[in-house]
Amino acid sequence: MLSQSLRDARTYEETVEKKIADEPRPDFHLCARVGWMNDPNGFSFYKGEYHLFYQYHPYDSHWGPMHWGHAVSEDLLHWKHLPIALAPDRDYDQDGCFSGSALTLADGRHLLMYTGVRKEVQPNGETREVQTQCIATGDGVDYDKYAKNPVLTSADLPEGGSRFDFRDPKIFQKADKTYGCVMGNCTEEKDGQVLLFHSPDGFSWSYERILLSNQKRFGRMWECPDFFSLDGKQVLLVSPQDMLPQELEYDNGNGTVCFIGTYDEETGAFTEEQNQAIDYGIDFYAPQTTLAPDGRRIMVGWMQNWDTSNLHPATKPWFGQMSLPRELSIKNGRLIQRPVRELERLREQKVSCERVTFSDALKLQGIEGRKIDMELSIRPGDEEQLYERFAVRFAQNAACQTSVSFHPATSVLEVDRRLSGSRRAILHKRSCRVRSEKGRLKLRLILDSFSAEIFANDGEQALSVTIDTELSAEGISFFAEGAVAMDVVKYTLCI
Ligand code: FRU
């Protein structure tokens, strides 16, 4: 039985969606059907389609009591919205259905596991949000909440684990067909940890161990963990809140960390070997992965930054979009991210220019557009002398531009959206270090209506930023200080 509040929310989103039908939207990035969107949830392949749910507040474009929005796609680029899957309509989730994940049960049902939030008055009189883990099963459209919810509560926490920060279950199936789950948690002192749980059937769950503790290294509470094997290694993704910067690897605020290591399924021990940021841009958080039927591990993140997500009016018709789905791999101990290969099917109108040498501002015939996939290969134009700086500027008109620039002497790549049309005093630049020998660098730039995603050296670094530049700003230009030689291939992306 669908609850009245779920039915109301479904009617609301359908009605309002029609009213805002003419509002500009991204072409191939999933955005909120109406209202507010944050984290990707329940990313899975079910009944022949990819399902992507999301944290959703349909009633205005700011965060509020969380529902699960729902969309499906065959190619991860053309998305179709389905009716809201979950509404906060039970006593145990009355203040929100927070992030979670999905998988297919042996009997063919789609299993969702999510965090139920409920405000409770504490012994000291304070009201706090208590978080528990809940289950719903369904057919890919309608979901029934499990009669025995919640399936994990504060009673299942290890000693010292906070029951106010106990959320974001990511479930997976093990080789022996039983299930595992990683969960975000922190100690009472707010130091992040990932907890591991086990279930024989997906419904009854028990605590296993602390998979990894922060030990005060990366931010505070750890949100939205994910845990999977990849290219012979084991990967743990987390999104720590309140990070402090560390060189050019990690920046202030809520960020993302990828731990690469090994996992002993017998003992449940994860041994961390390396860590790195997942995305080095401004807008990327809470990524979640799924396994495609062909074996690819695909990741989607929320392409936003919590610290800048409250600056728009409540009347904005929609707010929040997902990153491009990215194929993951590991090479030389690093996480590699490439836009899903399905994107290449959208490529049209190829324009290419080879061995262009320049040492000043440059525009190239036919290189422009706001829905593009562009690959650049850069090297010194003068073998004797390394150039000082290279930049590509895009979403450009007389007043606006966003740029990516590279300093070969320091190997620093920087994205700068200060001139993108923003009127807010927020973070507009971010930098990272890339691998570059003698000034050589490969860049791929994907532009959609309100975003730019930059991939350096075939996916060794990804940088995602949202931009609010008017859509008529379609210019692209290049700039060099010192002689740069460049090959360019540009496609228009047609959905
Ligand atoms: C991460 C997060 C999750 C939580 C959800 C609430 O962005 O804070 O930890 O489940 O958003 O919307």
Coordinates of C-alpha atoms and ligand atoms in Angstrom, one line a residue:
M1 CA 0.0 0.0 0.0
L2 CA 1.4 3.4 -1.0
S3 CA 1.1 5.9 1.8
Q4 CA -0.9 9.1 1.4
S5 CA 2.3 11.2 1.7
L6 CA 4.0 9.2 -1.0
R7 CA 1.0 9.6 -3.3
D8 CA 0.8 13.3 -2.6
A9 CA 4.5 13.7 -3.3
R10 CA 4.1 11.8 -6.6
T11 CA 1.2 14.0 -7.7
Y12 CA 3.2 17.1 -6.7
E13 CA 6.3 16.2 -8.7
E14 CA 4.2 15.3 -11.8
T15 CA 2.2 18.5 -11.7
V16 CA 5.1 20.8 -11.1
E17 CA 7.3 19.1 -13.6
K18 CA 4.8 20.1 -16.3
K19 CA 4.9 23.7 -15.1
I20 CA 8.7 23.9 -15.3
A21 CA 9.0 22.0 -18.6
D22 CA 10.6 24.9 -20.4
E23 CA 13.3 25.6 -17.8
P24 CA 16.8 24.9 -19.2
R25 CA 18.4 21.6 -17.9
P26 CA 21.5 19.6 -18.5
D27 CA 21.3 17.5 -21.6
F28 CA 22.9 14.3 -20.4
H29 CA 23.5 14.8 -16.6
L30 CA 20.7 13.6 -14.4
C31 CA 19.1 16.5 -12.4
A32 CA 16.2 16.8 -10.0
R33 CA 12.8 16.2 -11.5
V34 CA 11.6 19.2 -9.4
G35 CA 13.0 20.8 -6.3
W36 CA 16.2 19.7 -4.6
M37 CA 18.6 16.7 -5.3
N38 CA 21.6 15.5 -3.4
D39 CA 23.5 12.1 -3.1
P40 CA 23.1 9.3 -5.7
N41 CA 21.3 6.4 -4.0
G42 CA 20.5 2.8 -5.0
F43 CA 22.6 2.9 -8.2
S44 CA 22.0 -0.5 -9.7
F45 CA 21.3 -2.5 -12.9
Y46 CA 17.8 -4.0 -12.5
K47 CA 15.4 -5.6 -15.1
G48 CA 17.6 -4.5 -18.0
E49 CA 18.1 -0.8 -17.0
Y50 CA 20.2 1.3 -14.7
H51 CA 18.3 2.7 -11.8
L52 CA 19.6 5.8 -10.1
F53 CA 17.7 7.1 -7.0
Y54 CA 18.7 10.3 -5.3
Q55 CA 18.2 12.3 -2.1
Y56 CA 15.2 14.4 -3.0
H57 CA 13.1 17.2 -1.6
P58 CA 10.5 17.8 -4.2
Y59 CA 8.7 20.7 -2.4
D60 CA 11.4 23.3 -2.9
S61 CA 14.9 23.7 -4.2
H62 CA 16.5 23.5 -0.7
W63 CA 17.2 20.4 1.4
G64 CA 14.3 19.2 3.5
P65 CA 12.7 16.0 4.6
M66 CA 14.4 13.5 2.4
H67 CA 12.5 11.3 -0.2
W68 CA 14.1 9.0 -2.8
G69 CA 13.7 10.4 -6.3
H70 CA 14.0 7.8 -9.0
A71 CA 15.3 7.7 -12.6
V72 CA 16.2 4.9 -15.1
S73 CA 18.4 4.8 -18.2
E74 CA 19.6 2.2 -20.7
D75 CA 22.9 4.1 -21.5
L76 CA 23.5 6.2 -18.3
L77 CA 23.0 9.4 -20.4
H78 CA 19.3 9.4 -21.5
W79 CA 17.4 9.5 -18.1
K80 CA 13.7 8.9 -17.6
H81 CA 12.2 10.0 -14.3
L82 CA 10.0 7.5 -12.5
P83 CA 7.7 8.3 -9.6
I84 CA 9.3 9.0 -6.2
A85 CA 10.3 5.6 -4.6
L86 CA 10.4 6.4 -0.9
A87 CA 8.8 9.1 1.2
P88 CA 9.4 9.7 5.0
D89 CA 6.1 8.1 6.0
R90 CA 6.8 5.8 9.0
D91 CA 7.5 6.5 12.6
Y92 CA 11.1 5.2 12.2
D93 CA 11.8 7.4 9.1
Q94 CA 9.4 10.3 9.7
D95 CA 12.2 12.9 9.4
G96 CA 13.8 11.5 6.3
C97 CA 14.8 8.6 4.2
F98 CA 18.5 9.2 3.9
S99 CA 21.1 7.7 1.6
G100 CA 21.4 4.1 0.8
S101 CA 21.9 1.5 -1.9
A102 CA 20.2 -1.3 -3.9
L103 CA 20.7 -4.8 -5.2
T104 CA 18.7 -7.6 -6.7
L105 CA 17.6 -10.5 -4.5
A106 CA 17.7 -14.1 -5.6
D107 CA 13.9 -14.1 -6.0
G108 CA 14.1 -11.1 -8.4
R109 CA 12.9 -8.4 -6.1
H110 CA 14.9 -5.1 -5.9
L111 CA 16.1 -4.5 -2.4
L112 CA 16.7 -1.0 -1.1
M113 CA 18.6 -0.3 2.1
Y114 CA 18.4 3.2 3.5
T115 CA 18.8 5.3 6.6
G116 CA 15.7 6.2 8.5
V117 CA 15.9 9.4 10.5
R118 CA 13.7 10.2 13.5
K119 CA 14.0 13.2 15.8
E120 CA 14.0 12.1 19.5
V121 CA 14.2 14.0 22.7
Q122 CA 17.3 13.0 24.6
P123 CA 17.6 12.6 28.4
N124 CA 19.2 16.1 28.5
G125 CA 16.1 17.6 26.9
E126 CA 17.9 18.2 23.5
T127 CA 16.2 17.0 20.3
R128 CA 18.5 15.0 18.1
E129 CA 18.1 13.0 14.9
V130 CA 18.6 9.3 15.6
Q131 CA 19.6 7.2 12.6
T132 CA 18.7 3.5 11.9
Q133 CA 18.9 1.3 8.9
C134 CA 15.8 0.2 7.0
I135 CA 14.8 -1.9 4.1
A136 CA 12.2 -1.7 1.2
T137 CA 11.6 -4.2 -1.6
G138 CA 10.0 -3.6 -4.9
D139 CA 9.6 -4.2 -8.6
G140 CA 11.6 -1.2 -9.9
V141 CA 8.7 1.3 -9.5
D142 CA 6.9 0.7 -6.2
Y143 CA 8.6 -0.3 -3.0
D144 CA 7.2 -1.8 0.2
K145 CA 8.9 -0.9 3.5
Y146 CA 9.8 -4.1 5.4
A147 CA 7.5 -4.9 8.4
K148 CA 10.5 -5.5 10.7
N149 CA 12.2 -2.1 10.1
P150 CA 14.5 -0.8 11.3
V151 CA 16.9 -3.7 10.7
L152 CA 19.9 -2.1 12.4
T153 CA 19.7 0.3 15.4
S154 CA 22.0 1.8 17.9
A155 CA 22.0 -1.6 19.6
D156 CA 24.1 -2.9 16.7
L157 CA 26.8 -0.2 17.0
P158 CA 30.3 -0.9 18.3
E159 CA 31.2 0.7 21.6
G160 CA 31.6 4.5 21.3
G161 CA 29.9 4.6 17.8
S162 CA 27.5 7.5 17.5
R163 CA 23.8 6.8 16.9
F164 CA 23.3 10.3 15.6
D165 CA 25.8 9.7 12.8
F166 CA 25.1 6.2 11.6
R167 CA 24.1 6.2 8.0
D168 CA 24.4 5.5 4.3
P169 CA 24.4 1.7 4.0
K170 CA 26.1 0.4 0.9
I171 CA 25.2 -3.3 0.3
F172 CA 27.0 -5.8 -1.8
Q173 CA 26.8 -9.5 -2.5
K174 CA 29.7 -11.7 -1.5
A175 CA 31.1 -14.6 -3.5
D176 CA 29.1 -17.1 -1.4
K177 CA 25.9 -15.2 -2.2
T178 CA 25.5 -13.8 1.3
Y179 CA 25.5 -10.0 1.8
G180 CA 27.8 -7.4 3.2
C181 CA 27.2 -3.7 4.0
V182 CA 29.5 -0.8 4.8
M183 CA 28.1 2.1 6.8
G184 CA 29.3 5.6 7.7
N185 CA 29.7 6.3 11.4
C186 CA 31.9 8.3 13.8
T187 CA 32.9 8.1 17.4
E188 CA 31.3 10.3 20.0
E189 CA 34.3 12.7 19.3
K190 CA 33.2 12.9 15.7
D191 CA 36.1 10.9 14.3
G192 CA 35.0 9.0 11.2
Q193 CA 34.9 5.3 10.8
V194 CA 33.4 2.7 8.3
L195 CA 31.5 -0.2 9.9
L196 CA 31.1 -3.6 8.2
F197 CA 27.9 -5.6 8.6
H198 CA 26.8 -9.1 7.4
S199 CA 23.6 -10.7 6.4
P200 CA 22.7 -14.2 5.2
D201 CA 19.6 -13.0 3.3
G202 CA 19.7 -9.2 2.9
F203 CA 17.1 -8.8 5.7
S204 CA 18.6 -9.8 9.0
W205 CA 21.9 -8.0 9.6
S206 CA 24.6 -8.2 12.2
Y207 CA 27.6 -6.1 13.1
E208 CA 31.0 -7.5 12.0
R209 CA 33.8 -5.0 12.6
I210 CA 35.2 -1.5 12.1
L211 CA 36.6 -1.7 8.6
L212 CA 38.6 1.5 8.8
S213 CA 39.0 4.3 11.4
N214 CA 40.0 7.8 10.5
Q215 CA 42.3 8.4 13.4
K216 CA 41.8 12.1 12.8
R217 CA 43.4 12.2 9.4
F218 CA 40.6 13.1 6.9
G219 CA 37.9 15.4 8.2
R220 CA 35.4 14.3 10.8
M221 CA 32.2 12.2 10.2
W222 CA 32.6 9.8 7.2
E223 CA 29.6 9.7 5.0
C224 CA 28.5 7.5 2.0
P225 CA 31.1 4.7 2.0
D226 CA 31.5 2.3 -0.9
F227 CA 33.5 -0.9 -0.9
F228 CA 34.5 -3.1 -3.9
S229 CA 37.2 -5.0 -5.6
L230 CA 38.8 -3.5 -8.7
D231 CA 41.7 -4.7 -10.8
G232 CA 43.0 -7.1 -8.1
K233 CA 42.8 -4.4 -5.4
Q234 CA 40.2 -3.5 -2.8
V235 CA 38.8 0.0 -2.9
L236 CA 37.0 1.9 -0.1
L237 CA 35.5 5.3 -1.0
V238 CA 34.3 7.7 1.7
S239 CA 33.1 11.3 1.8
P240 CA 34.4 12.9 5.0
Q241 CA 32.8 16.0 6.4
D242 CA 34.8 19.1 7.5
M243 CA 38.1 18.4 6.0
L244 CA 41.3 20.4 6.4
P245 CA 43.5 21.0 3.4
Q246 CA 46.5 18.8 2.8
E247 CA 48.9 20.2 0.1
L248 CA 47.0 20.1 -3.2
E249 CA 45.6 16.6 -2.5
Y250 CA 42.7 17.4 -0.2
D251 CA 40.9 20.7 0.2
N252 CA 38.7 22.4 2.9
G253 CA 35.1 21.3 3.4
N254 CA 33.3 18.1 2.7
G255 CA 35.5 16.1 0.3
T256 CA 36.1 12.6 -1.1
V257 CA 38.8 10.0 -0.3
C258 CA 39.6 6.8 -2.1
F259 CA 41.6 4.2 -0.1
I260 CA 43.3 1.5 -2.2
G261 CA 44.4 -1.7 -0.4
T262 CA 43.7 -5.3 0.1
Y263 CA 40.9 -7.2 1.8
D264 CA 40.8 -10.6 3.5
E265 CA 37.2 -11.8 3.2
E266 CA 37.8 -14.5 5.8
T267 CA 38.8 -12.2 8.6
G268 CA 37.1 -9.1 7.1
A269 CA 40.3 -7.1 7.5
F270 CA 41.0 -4.2 5.0
T271 CA 44.6 -3.1 4.8
E272 CA 45.0 0.4 3.5
E273 CA 47.9 1.0 1.2
Q274 CA 47.3 4.3 -0.6
N275 CA 44.9 7.2 -0.4
Q276 CA 43.9 10.0 -2.9
A277 CA 41.2 12.5 -3.5
I278 CA 38.5 11.2 -5.9
D279 CA 37.7 14.5 -7.6
Y280 CA 39.9 17.7 -7.5
G281 CA 37.2 20.1 -8.7
I282 CA 34.8 22.2 -6.6
D283 CA 31.6 20.2 -7.0
F284 CA 31.7 16.5 -6.3
Y285 CA 30.5 14.5 -3.3
A286 CA 29.0 11.3 -2.0
P287 CA 29.9 9.1 -5.0
Q288 CA 28.4 5.7 -5.3
T289 CA 29.3 2.8 -7.7
T290 CA 27.6 -0.1 -9.3
L291 CA 28.7 -3.1 -11.4
A292 CA 27.5 -3.0 -15.0
P293 CA 26.4 -6.3 -16.6
D294 CA 29.6 -6.2 -18.6
G295 CA 31.8 -6.0 -15.5
R296 CA 32.6 -2.3 -15.5
R297 CA 32.6 -0.6 -12.1
I298 CA 30.8 2.7 -12.7
M299 CA 30.7 5.6 -10.3
V300 CA 28.3 8.6 -10.1
G301 CA 28.8 11.5 -7.7
W302 CA 26.6 14.5 -6.6
M303 CA 28.0 17.3 -8.6
Q304 CA 27.6 20.0 -5.9
N305 CA 29.4 21.3 -2.9
W306 CA 27.5 21.4 0.4
D307 CA 29.0 24.7 1.3
T308 CA 27.5 26.5 -1.8
S309 CA 24.3 24.6 -2.0
N310 CA 22.2 27.1 -0.1
L311 CA 22.8 30.3 -2.1
H312 CA 19.9 30.1 -4.6
P313 CA 16.3 31.1 -4.1
A314 CA 13.7 28.5 -2.9
T315 CA 11.8 29.2 -6.1
K316 CA 14.5 27.9 -8.4
P317 CA 12.7 25.2 -10.4
W318 CA 15.3 22.5 -9.8
F319 CA 18.6 22.3 -8.0
G320 CA 21.3 19.6 -8.0
Q321 CA 22.8 17.4 -10.7
M322 CA 24.8 14.2 -10.9
S323 CA 28.3 13.9 -12.3
L324 CA 28.8 12.0 -15.5
P325 CA 28.9 8.3 -14.8
R326 CA 32.6 7.3 -14.8
E327 CA 34.3 3.9 -15.5
L328 CA 36.8 3.1 -12.8
S329 CA 40.1 1.2 -13.0
I330 CA 43.4 1.1 -11.2
K331 CA 46.6 1.9 -12.8
N332 CA 50.0 2.3 -11.1
G333 CA 48.3 2.4 -7.7
R334 CA 45.9 5.2 -8.7
L335 CA 42.2 5.3 -9.3
I336 CA 41.5 6.1 -12.9
Q337 CA 38.2 7.6 -14.0
R338 CA 36.9 7.9 -17.5
P339 CA 33.5 9.1 -18.7
V340 CA 31.4 6.0 -19.6
R341 CA 32.1 4.9 -23.1
E342 CA 28.4 5.3 -24.0
L343 CA 29.2 9.0 -24.2
E344 CA 31.1 8.4 -27.4
R345 CA 27.8 7.5 -29.1
L346 CA 26.6 11.1 -28.6
R347 CA 29.7 12.5 -30.5
E348 CA 28.8 14.3 -33.7
Q349 CA 30.4 17.0 -35.9
K350 CA 34.1 16.2 -35.3
V351 CA 36.5 19.1 -35.7
S352 CA 40.2 18.4 -35.3
C353 CA 43.3 20.5 -35.6
E354 CA 46.8 19.0 -35.3
R355 CA 50.2 20.4 -34.4
V356 CA 48.9 23.9 -33.8
T357 CA 51.8 26.0 -32.4
F358 CA 51.1 29.2 -30.6
S359 CA 52.4 31.5 -27.9
D360 CA 49.6 33.9 -27.3
A361 CA 45.8 33.9 -27.4
L362 CA 44.3 31.6 -30.1
K363 CA 40.9 30.8 -31.5
L364 CA 40.3 27.9 -33.8
Q365 CA 37.7 27.7 -36.5
G366 CA 34.8 25.4 -35.5
I367 CA 36.1 24.9 -31.9
E368 CA 33.2 26.2 -29.8
G369 CA 30.0 25.0 -28.1
R370 CA 28.5 24.3 -24.7
K371 CA 27.7 20.5 -25.2
I372 CA 31.0 19.2 -26.2
D373 CA 33.6 16.5 -25.7
M374 CA 37.1 17.9 -26.4
E375 CA 40.5 16.2 -26.2
L376 CA 43.6 18.2 -26.0
S377 CA 47.2 17.0 -26.3
I378 CA 49.7 19.6 -25.2
R379 CA 53.5 19.7 -25.5
P380 CA 56.2 22.3 -25.8
G381 CA 56.2 24.2 -29.1
D382 CA 60.0 24.7 -28.7
E383 CA 62.0 21.7 -27.7
E384 CA 64.7 24.0 -26.3
Q385 CA 62.5 25.9 -24.0
L386 CA 59.6 24.8 -21.7
Y387 CA 56.6 27.1 -22.0
E388 CA 55.4 28.8 -18.8
R389 CA 51.6 28.4 -19.0
F390 CA 48.8 26.9 -21.1
A391 CA 45.1 27.7 -20.7
V392 CA 41.9 26.7 -22.3
R393 CA 38.9 29.0 -21.8
F394 CA 35.4 28.0 -22.4
A395 CA 31.7 29.0 -21.8
Q396 CA 33.1 32.2 -23.0
N397 CA 31.6 35.5 -24.3
A398 CA 32.6 39.1 -23.8
A399 CA 32.0 39.0 -20.1
C400 CA 32.4 35.4 -19.0
Q401 CA 34.7 32.5 -19.2
T402 CA 35.8 29.5 -17.2
S403 CA 39.3 28.2 -17.6
V404 CA 41.7 25.3 -17.0
S405 CA 45.3 26.3 -16.9
F406 CA 48.5 24.3 -16.6
H407 CA 52.0 25.3 -15.3
P408 CA 54.5 22.8 -16.5
A409 CA 57.2 23.9 -14.1
T410 CA 55.1 22.9 -11.1
S411 CA 52.8 20.4 -12.8
V412 CA 49.8 22.2 -11.3
L413 CA 46.5 22.2 -13.1
E414 CA 43.9 24.7 -12.0
V415 CA 40.2 25.2 -12.8
D416 CA 38.9 28.8 -12.4
R417 CA 35.3 29.8 -12.7
R418 CA 35.7 33.3 -11.1
L419 CA 34.4 34.8 -14.4
S420 CA 31.6 32.3 -14.9
G421 CA 28.9 34.7 -14.0
S422 CA 28.7 33.9 -10.3
R423 CA 27.8 36.8 -8.0
R424 CA 28.8 34.9 -4.8
A425 CA 31.9 35.1 -2.7
I426 CA 32.5 31.4 -2.8
L427 CA 35.4 29.1 -3.8
H428 CA 36.0 29.6 -7.5
K429 CA 39.4 28.0 -8.0
R430 CA 40.9 24.6 -7.3
S431 CA 44.2 23.1 -8.2
C432 CA 45.8 19.7 -8.3
R433 CA 49.1 18.2 -9.3
V434 CA 49.2 16.1 -12.4
R435 CA 51.8 13.9 -14.0
S436 CA 53.7 15.7 -16.7
E437 CA 57.0 15.0 -18.4
K438 CA 58.6 17.9 -20.1
G439 CA 55.4 19.9 -20.4
R440 CA 53.3 17.1 -22.0
L441 CA 49.7 16.8 -20.8
K442 CA 46.5 15.3 -22.1
L443 CA 43.2 16.9 -21.1
R444 CA 39.6 15.9 -21.9
L445 CA 36.9 18.4 -21.3
I446 CA 33.1 17.5 -21.1
L447 CA 30.7 20.4 -21.1
D448 CA 27.0 20.2 -20.5
S449 CA 24.6 23.1 -19.9
F450 CA 25.8 23.9 -16.3
S451 CA 28.9 22.0 -15.7
A452 CA 32.5 21.2 -16.8
E453 CA 34.3 18.0 -16.1
I454 CA 38.0 17.8 -16.8
F455 CA 39.9 14.6 -17.0
A456 CA 43.7 14.8 -17.0
N457 CA 46.0 12.2 -18.6
D458 CA 43.3 9.6 -19.5
G459 CA 41.6 9.9 -16.1
E460 CA 44.4 10.1 -13.6
Q461 CA 42.7 13.2 -12.2
A462 CA 39.1 14.4 -12.5
L463 CA 37.9 17.9 -11.7
S464 CA 34.2 18.7 -11.7
V465 CA 32.7 22.2 -11.4
T466 CA 29.2 23.6 -11.9
I467 CA 28.8 26.9 -13.8
D468 CA 25.9 29.2 -14.1
T469 CA 27.0 30.9 -17.3
E470 CA 24.3 31.9 -19.8
L471 CA 23.9 29.2 -22.4
S472 CA 24.7 31.5 -25.3
A473 CA 28.3 31.8 -24.0
E474 CA 29.7 29.2 -26.4
G475 CA 33.2 30.5 -27.0
I476 CA 36.4 28.5 -26.6
S477 CA 39.9 29.9 -26.8
F478 CA 43.4 28.9 -26.0
F479 CA 46.3 30.8 -24.4
A480 CA 50.0 30.1 -24.1
E481 CA 52.9 31.9 -22.4
G482 CA 55.9 30.5 -24.2
A483 CA 55.4 28.2 -27.2
V484 CA 52.9 25.4 -26.9
A485 CA 52.1 22.8 -29.6
M486 CA 48.6 21.2 -29.4
D487 CA 46.4 18.7 -31.0
V488 CA 42.6 19.2 -30.6
V489 CA 39.7 17.0 -31.3
K490 CA 36.3 18.3 -30.6
Y491 CA 32.8 16.7 -30.9
T492 CA 29.4 18.2 -30.3
L493 CA 27.4 16.0 -27.9
C494 CA 23.9 15.4 -29.2
I495 CA 21.4 13.7 -27.0
Ligands
FRU1 C1 25.7 13.2 2.3 C2 24.5 13.1 3.3 C3 24.4 11.7 3.7 C4 22.9 11.7 4.1 C5 22.3 12.6 3.1 C6 21.1 13.3 3.6 O1 25.6 14.2 1.4 O2 24.8 14.0 4.4 O3 25.3 11.3 4.8 O4 22.4 10.4 4.1 O5 23.3 13.4 2.7 O6 20.5 14.0 2.6

